[in-house]
Short mmCIF file of C-alpha atoms in Angstrom, two decimals:
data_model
loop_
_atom_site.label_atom_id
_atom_site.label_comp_id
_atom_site.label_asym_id
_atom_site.label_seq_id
_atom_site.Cartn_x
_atom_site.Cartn_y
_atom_site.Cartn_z
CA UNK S 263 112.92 29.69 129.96
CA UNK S 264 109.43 30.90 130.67
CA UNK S 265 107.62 31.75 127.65
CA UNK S 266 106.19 35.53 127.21
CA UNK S 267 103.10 35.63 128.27
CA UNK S 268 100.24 38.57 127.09
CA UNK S 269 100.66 40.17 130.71
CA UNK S 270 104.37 40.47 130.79
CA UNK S 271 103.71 42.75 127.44
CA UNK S 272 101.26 44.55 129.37
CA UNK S 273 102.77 45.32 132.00
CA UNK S 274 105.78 46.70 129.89
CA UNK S 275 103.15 48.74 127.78
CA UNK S 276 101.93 51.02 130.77
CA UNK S 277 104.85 53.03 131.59
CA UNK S 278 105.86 53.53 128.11
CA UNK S 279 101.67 55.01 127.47
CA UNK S 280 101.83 57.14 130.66
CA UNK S 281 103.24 60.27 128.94
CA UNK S 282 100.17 60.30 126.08
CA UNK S 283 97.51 58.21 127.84
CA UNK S 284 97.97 58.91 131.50
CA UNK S 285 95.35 57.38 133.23
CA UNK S 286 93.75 55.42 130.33
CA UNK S 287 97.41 53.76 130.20
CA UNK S 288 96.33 50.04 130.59
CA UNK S 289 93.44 50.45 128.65
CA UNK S 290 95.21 51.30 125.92
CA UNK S 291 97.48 48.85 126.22
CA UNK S 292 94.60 46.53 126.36
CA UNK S 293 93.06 48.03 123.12
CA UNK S 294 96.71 47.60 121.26
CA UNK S 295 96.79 43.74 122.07
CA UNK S 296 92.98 43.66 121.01
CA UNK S 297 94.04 45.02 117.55
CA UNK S 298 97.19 42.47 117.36
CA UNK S 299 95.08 39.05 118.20
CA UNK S 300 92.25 40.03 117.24
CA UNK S 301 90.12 39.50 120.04
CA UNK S 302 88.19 42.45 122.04
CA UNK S 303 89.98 43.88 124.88
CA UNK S 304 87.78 42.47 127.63
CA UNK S 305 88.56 38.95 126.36
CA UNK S 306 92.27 39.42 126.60
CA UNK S 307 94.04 36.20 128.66
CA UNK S 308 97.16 37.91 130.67
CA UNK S 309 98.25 34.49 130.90
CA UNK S 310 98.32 33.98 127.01
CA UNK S 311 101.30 33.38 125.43
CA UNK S 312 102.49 34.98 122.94
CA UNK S 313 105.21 33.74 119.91
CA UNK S 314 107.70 36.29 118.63
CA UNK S 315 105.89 37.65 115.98
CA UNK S 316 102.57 38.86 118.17
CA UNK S 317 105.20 40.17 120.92
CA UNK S 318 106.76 42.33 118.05
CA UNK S 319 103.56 43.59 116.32
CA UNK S 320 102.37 44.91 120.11
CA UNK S 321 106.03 46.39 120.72
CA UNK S 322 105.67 48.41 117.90
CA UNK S 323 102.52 49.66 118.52
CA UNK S 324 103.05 50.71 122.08
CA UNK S 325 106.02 52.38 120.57
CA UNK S 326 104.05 54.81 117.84
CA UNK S 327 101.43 55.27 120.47
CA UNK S 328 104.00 56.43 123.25
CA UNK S 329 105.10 58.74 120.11
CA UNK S 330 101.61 60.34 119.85
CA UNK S 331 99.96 58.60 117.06
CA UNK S 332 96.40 58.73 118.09
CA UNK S 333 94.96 54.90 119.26
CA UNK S 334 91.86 55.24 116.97
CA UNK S 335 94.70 55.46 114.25
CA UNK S 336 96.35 52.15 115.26
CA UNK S 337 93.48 50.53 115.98
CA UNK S 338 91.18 51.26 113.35
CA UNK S 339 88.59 52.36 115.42
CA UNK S 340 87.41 54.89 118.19
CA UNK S 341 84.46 54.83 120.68
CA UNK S 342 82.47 58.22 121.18
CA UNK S 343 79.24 58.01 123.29
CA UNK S 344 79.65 54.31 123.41
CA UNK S 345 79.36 54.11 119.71
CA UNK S 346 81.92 52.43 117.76
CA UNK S 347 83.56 54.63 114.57
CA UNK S 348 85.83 53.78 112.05
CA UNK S 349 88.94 56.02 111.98
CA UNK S 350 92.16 56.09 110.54
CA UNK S 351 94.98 58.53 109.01
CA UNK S 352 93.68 61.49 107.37
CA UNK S 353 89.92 61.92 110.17
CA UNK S 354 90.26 63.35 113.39
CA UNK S 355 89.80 60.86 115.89
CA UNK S 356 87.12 61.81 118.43
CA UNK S 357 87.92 63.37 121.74
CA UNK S 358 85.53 62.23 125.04
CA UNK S 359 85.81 65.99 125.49
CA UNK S 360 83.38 66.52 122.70
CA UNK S 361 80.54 64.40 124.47
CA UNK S 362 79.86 67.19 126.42
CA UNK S 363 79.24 68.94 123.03
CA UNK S 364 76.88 66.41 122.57
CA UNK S 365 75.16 66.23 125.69
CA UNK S 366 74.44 69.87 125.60
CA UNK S 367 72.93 69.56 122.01
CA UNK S 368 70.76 66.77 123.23
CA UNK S 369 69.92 68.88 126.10
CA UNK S 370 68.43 71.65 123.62
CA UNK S 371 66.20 69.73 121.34
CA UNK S 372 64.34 67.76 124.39
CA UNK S 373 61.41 68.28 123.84
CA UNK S 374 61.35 69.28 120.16
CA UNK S 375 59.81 66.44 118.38
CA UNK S 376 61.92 65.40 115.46
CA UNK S 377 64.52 68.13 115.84
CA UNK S 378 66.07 69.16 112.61
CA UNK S 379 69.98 69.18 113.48
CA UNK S 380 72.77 70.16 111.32
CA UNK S 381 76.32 68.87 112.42
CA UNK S 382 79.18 71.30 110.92
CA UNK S 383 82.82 69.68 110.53
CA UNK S 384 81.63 66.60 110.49
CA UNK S 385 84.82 64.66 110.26
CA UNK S 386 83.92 61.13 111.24
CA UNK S 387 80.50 61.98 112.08
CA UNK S 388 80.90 61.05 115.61
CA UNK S 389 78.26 63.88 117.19
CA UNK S 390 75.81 63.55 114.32
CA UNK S 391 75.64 60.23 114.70
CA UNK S 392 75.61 60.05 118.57
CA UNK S 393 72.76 62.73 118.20
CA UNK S 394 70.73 60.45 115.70
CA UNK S 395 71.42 56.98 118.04
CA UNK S 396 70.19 59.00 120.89
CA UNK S 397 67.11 60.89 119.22
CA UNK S 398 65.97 58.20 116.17
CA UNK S 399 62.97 60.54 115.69
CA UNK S 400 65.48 63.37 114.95
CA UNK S 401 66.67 64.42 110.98
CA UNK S 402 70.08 65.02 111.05
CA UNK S 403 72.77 66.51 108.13
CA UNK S 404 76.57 66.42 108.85
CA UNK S 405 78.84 68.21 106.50
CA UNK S 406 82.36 67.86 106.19
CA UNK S 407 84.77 69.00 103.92
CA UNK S 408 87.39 66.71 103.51
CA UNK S 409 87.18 63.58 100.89
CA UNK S 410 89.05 61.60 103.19
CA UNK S 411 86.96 62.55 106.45
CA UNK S 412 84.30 62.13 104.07
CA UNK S 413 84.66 58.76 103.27
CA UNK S 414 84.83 57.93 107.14
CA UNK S 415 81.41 59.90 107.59
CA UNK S 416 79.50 57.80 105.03
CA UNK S 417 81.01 54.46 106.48
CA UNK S 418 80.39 55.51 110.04
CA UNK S 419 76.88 56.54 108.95
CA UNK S 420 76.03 53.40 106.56
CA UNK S 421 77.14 51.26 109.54
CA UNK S 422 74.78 52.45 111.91
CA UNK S 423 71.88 52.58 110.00
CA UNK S 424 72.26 49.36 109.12
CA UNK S 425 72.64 48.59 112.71
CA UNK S 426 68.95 50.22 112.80
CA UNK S 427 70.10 53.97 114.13
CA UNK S 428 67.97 56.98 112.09
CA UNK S 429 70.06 57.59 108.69
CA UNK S 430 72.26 60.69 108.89
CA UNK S 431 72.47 62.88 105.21
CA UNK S 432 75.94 63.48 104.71
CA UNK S 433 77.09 66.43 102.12
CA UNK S 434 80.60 67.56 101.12
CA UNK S 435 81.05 70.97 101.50
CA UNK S 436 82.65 73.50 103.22
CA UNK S 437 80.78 75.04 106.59
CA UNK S 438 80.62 78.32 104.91
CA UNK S 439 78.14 75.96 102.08
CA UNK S 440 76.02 74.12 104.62
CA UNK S 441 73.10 76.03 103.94
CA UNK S 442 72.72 76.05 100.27
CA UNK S 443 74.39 72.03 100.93
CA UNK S 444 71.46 70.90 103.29
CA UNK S 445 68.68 72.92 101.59
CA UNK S 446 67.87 74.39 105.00
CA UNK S 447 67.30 78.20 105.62
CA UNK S 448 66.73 79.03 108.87
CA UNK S 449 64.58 75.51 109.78
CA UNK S 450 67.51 73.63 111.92
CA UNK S 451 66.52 73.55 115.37
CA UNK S 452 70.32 72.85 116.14
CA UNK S 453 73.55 73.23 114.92
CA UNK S 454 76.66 71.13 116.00
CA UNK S 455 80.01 72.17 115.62
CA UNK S 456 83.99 71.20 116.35
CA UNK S 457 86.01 72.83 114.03
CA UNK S 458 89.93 73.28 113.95
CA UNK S 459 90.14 76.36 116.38
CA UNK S 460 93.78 75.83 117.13
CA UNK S 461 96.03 79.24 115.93
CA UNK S 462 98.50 78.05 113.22
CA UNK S 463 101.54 78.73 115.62
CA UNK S 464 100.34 77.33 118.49
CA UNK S 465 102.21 74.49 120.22
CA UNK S 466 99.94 71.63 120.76
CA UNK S 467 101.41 67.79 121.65
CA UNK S 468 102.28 65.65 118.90
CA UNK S 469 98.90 63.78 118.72
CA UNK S 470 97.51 66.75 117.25
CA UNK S 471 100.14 68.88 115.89
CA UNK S 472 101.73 65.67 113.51
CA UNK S 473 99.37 63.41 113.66
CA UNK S 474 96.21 64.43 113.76
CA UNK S 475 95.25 65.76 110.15
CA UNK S 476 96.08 69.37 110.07
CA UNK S 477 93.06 71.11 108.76
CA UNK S 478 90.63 69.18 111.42
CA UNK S 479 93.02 71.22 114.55
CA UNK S 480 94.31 75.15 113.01
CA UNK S 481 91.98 77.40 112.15
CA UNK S 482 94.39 80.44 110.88
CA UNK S 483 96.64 82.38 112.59
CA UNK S 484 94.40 83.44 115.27
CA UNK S 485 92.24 79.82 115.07
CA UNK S 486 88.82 81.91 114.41
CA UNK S 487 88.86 81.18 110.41
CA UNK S 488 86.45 78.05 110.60
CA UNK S 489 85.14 78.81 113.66
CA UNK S 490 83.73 82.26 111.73
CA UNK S 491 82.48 80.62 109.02
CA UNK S 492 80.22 78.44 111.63
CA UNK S 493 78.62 80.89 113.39
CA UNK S 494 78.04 82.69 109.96
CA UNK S 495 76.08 79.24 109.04
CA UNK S 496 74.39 79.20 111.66
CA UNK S 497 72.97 82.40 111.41
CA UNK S 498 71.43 81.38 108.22
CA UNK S 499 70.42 77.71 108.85
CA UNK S 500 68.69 78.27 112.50
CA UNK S 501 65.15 79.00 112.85
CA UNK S 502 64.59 81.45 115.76
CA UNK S 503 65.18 79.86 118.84
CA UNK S 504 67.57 77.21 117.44
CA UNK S 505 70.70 76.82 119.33
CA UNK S 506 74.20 76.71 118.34
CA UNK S 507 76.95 74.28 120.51
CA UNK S 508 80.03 74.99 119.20
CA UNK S 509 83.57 73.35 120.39
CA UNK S 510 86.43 76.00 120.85
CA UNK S 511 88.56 75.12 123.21
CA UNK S 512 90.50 76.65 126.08
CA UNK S 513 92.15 79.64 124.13
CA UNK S 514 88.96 80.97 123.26
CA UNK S 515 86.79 81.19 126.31
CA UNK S 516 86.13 85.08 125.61
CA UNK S 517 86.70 85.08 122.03
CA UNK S 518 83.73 83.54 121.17
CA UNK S 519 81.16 84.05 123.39
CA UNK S 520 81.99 87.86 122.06
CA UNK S 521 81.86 87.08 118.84
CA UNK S 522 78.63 84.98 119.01
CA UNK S 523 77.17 88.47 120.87
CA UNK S 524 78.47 90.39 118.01
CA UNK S 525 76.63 88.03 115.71
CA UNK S 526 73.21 89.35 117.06
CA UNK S 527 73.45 85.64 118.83
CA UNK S 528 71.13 85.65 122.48
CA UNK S 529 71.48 83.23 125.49
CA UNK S 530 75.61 82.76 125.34
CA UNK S 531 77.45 80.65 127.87
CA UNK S 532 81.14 79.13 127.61
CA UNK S 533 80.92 75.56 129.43
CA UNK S 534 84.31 73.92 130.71
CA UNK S 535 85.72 70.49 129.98
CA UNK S 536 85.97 67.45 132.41
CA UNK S 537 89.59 69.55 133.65
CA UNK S 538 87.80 73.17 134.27
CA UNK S 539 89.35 74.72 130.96
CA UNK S 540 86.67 76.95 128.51
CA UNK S 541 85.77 73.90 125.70
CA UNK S 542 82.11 74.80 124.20
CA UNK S 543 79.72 77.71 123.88
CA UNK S 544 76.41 77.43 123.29
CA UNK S 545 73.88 80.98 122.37
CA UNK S 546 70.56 80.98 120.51
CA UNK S 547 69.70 82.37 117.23
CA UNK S 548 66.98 85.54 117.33
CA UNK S 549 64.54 86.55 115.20
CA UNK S 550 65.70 87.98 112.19
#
C-alpha cells in the first residue's frame, strides 16, 4: 500500500477550505502543513510522507479552519504588509483589507518628516507597526484596550524593533483615553483606526461572529459606539491638517463620512475595498 504522502493531504485540504478561504484555499492548506512539520510553507515536499500522527494533526486543522477558526489562530501567526505578527485566541487577526488603511495613512504623512502617528484599536499592532517599518523616521503610539490584545501588541512591537524597525509606544487604554494616554493634544499628524464597527445583531460568518474576539468586531447596536469614541480622539489628538483613516466597513459608507462632517471634520472621502464595498474614510482635522 502506498504510503500518504504530504500532497495527497493537500489535495484533500482544498475543497474542504473553499467555503472560508476561497481562492487562498491551497495556500492555506500550505500554511496548515507548515505549522504541523514545522517547516515554512514554500519548503513543503508534496512528495513527503507523512506517518499517522502528522496526517492526523493536519486533518484536524483543515477541519477547525473549514469551521471558521481564523488561520492566524491555528497557526500562530499572520502576515500584514509582509510583516510577520504573532496572533492567537483572544487578538483579532489582521485582514489584507486593512492594508489599504495603511496605504492611505502612508499616503498622508509623505512628505511630513517624522510624522507623529497615533494608531487607535491597536489590537495586534499590525498598522502601527507596518506604518513604523515603512516610515523608521516616523514616532508612532498604538493603543489598545484589551490585556490580551495587549500582550500581542508589545510582542509584535518588541519583535520588530529588535529586528531594527523604529520602536512603537504602546499604552493600554481605551480610544476614548488616547489623548491624555499618549500625552498628545492636537500634535499627531495622523491617526489610524479599525475598530469593531459591526452592529451587535448583525449576522457576520463564523470567523468573526465566534471566533474572532467579540469586542475587536461589534460596536453596539448600531456598530458606531467605538467608532464615536475615535473620531472624538481624533478631534483632540490632531494638529490642524492631520488626517484621520478610519476602517468602517461596508454598512457604514454614509454613516460616517456624515458623522465625520458633523464633527467639524474637512476633506471626507469613503474608499472601497479590493471587492468595491465602502471599507475606510479618511477627512482632515480643521483649525480649532
Amino acid at each position: 500500500m502506498r504510503p500518504t504522502v504530504l500532497g495527497d493531504v493537500l489535495d484533500e485540504a482544498v475543497p474542504a477550505l473553499r467555503g472560508v478561504a476561497r481562492a487562498e484555499a491551497r495556500r492555506e492548506a500550505a500554511e496548515l502543513a507548515g505549522r504541523v512539520l514545522g517547516v515554512e510553507p514554500e519548503g513543503l515536499d508534496p512528495a513527503l510522507p507523512l506517518d499517522g500522527r502528522a496526517v492526523r494533526r493536519l486533518r484536524e486543522l483543515v477541519r477547525r479552519r473549514a469551521e471558521g477558526v481564523p488561520l492566524g489562530q491555528l497557526t500562530g501567526r499572520a502576515v500584514f504588509a509582509g510583516l510577520e505578527l504573532a496572533v492567537g485566541p483572544g487578538v483579532f487577526v489582521p485582514r489584507v483589507h486593512s492594508e489599504l488603511v495603511l496605504a492611505a495613512g502612508r499616503k498622508a504623512v509623505e512628505g511630513i518628516p517624522g510624522p507623529t502617528v497615533v494608531d487607535l484599536c491597536a489590537g495586534s499592532g499590525a498598522l502601527g507597526l507596518a506604518l513604523a517599518h515603512a516610515r523608521p523616521d516616523a514616532r508612532v503610539h498604538a493603543v489598545e484596550f484589551d490585556p490580551v490584545a495587549v500582550d500581542f501588541t508589545r510582542r509584535n512591537a518588541a519583535r520588530r524593533a529588535a529586528l531594527g524597525d523604529t520602536e512603537v509606544t504602546v499604552h493600554e487604554g481605551e480610544a476614548a483615553r488616547a489623548g491624555a494616554l499618549t500625552g498628545l493634544d492636537a500634535a499627531a499628524d495622523l491617526v489610524l483606526a479599525n475598530p469593531p464597527f459591526m452592529p451587535d445583531a448583525a449576522e457576520v460568518p463564523d470567523e468573526f461572529g465566534r471566533y474572532q474576539p467579540r469586542q475587536a468586531v461589534f460596536g453596539g447596536a448600531d456598530g458606531l459606539r467605538v467608532v464615536r469614541q475615535v473620531v472624538e480622539a481624533a478631534e483632540g489628538l490632531l494638529r490642524p491638517g492631520g488626517v484621520l483613516v478610519v476602517e468602517h466597513g461596508h454598512l457604514h459608507g454614509a454613516t460616517v463620512p456624515a458623522l465625520l462632517r458633523e464633527s467639524g471634520f474637512t476633506d471626507v472621502s469613503c474608499r472601497p475595498d479590493h471587492d468595491g464595498w465602502p471599507l475606510y474614510s479618511s477627512a482632515v482635522r480643521t483649525a480649532s
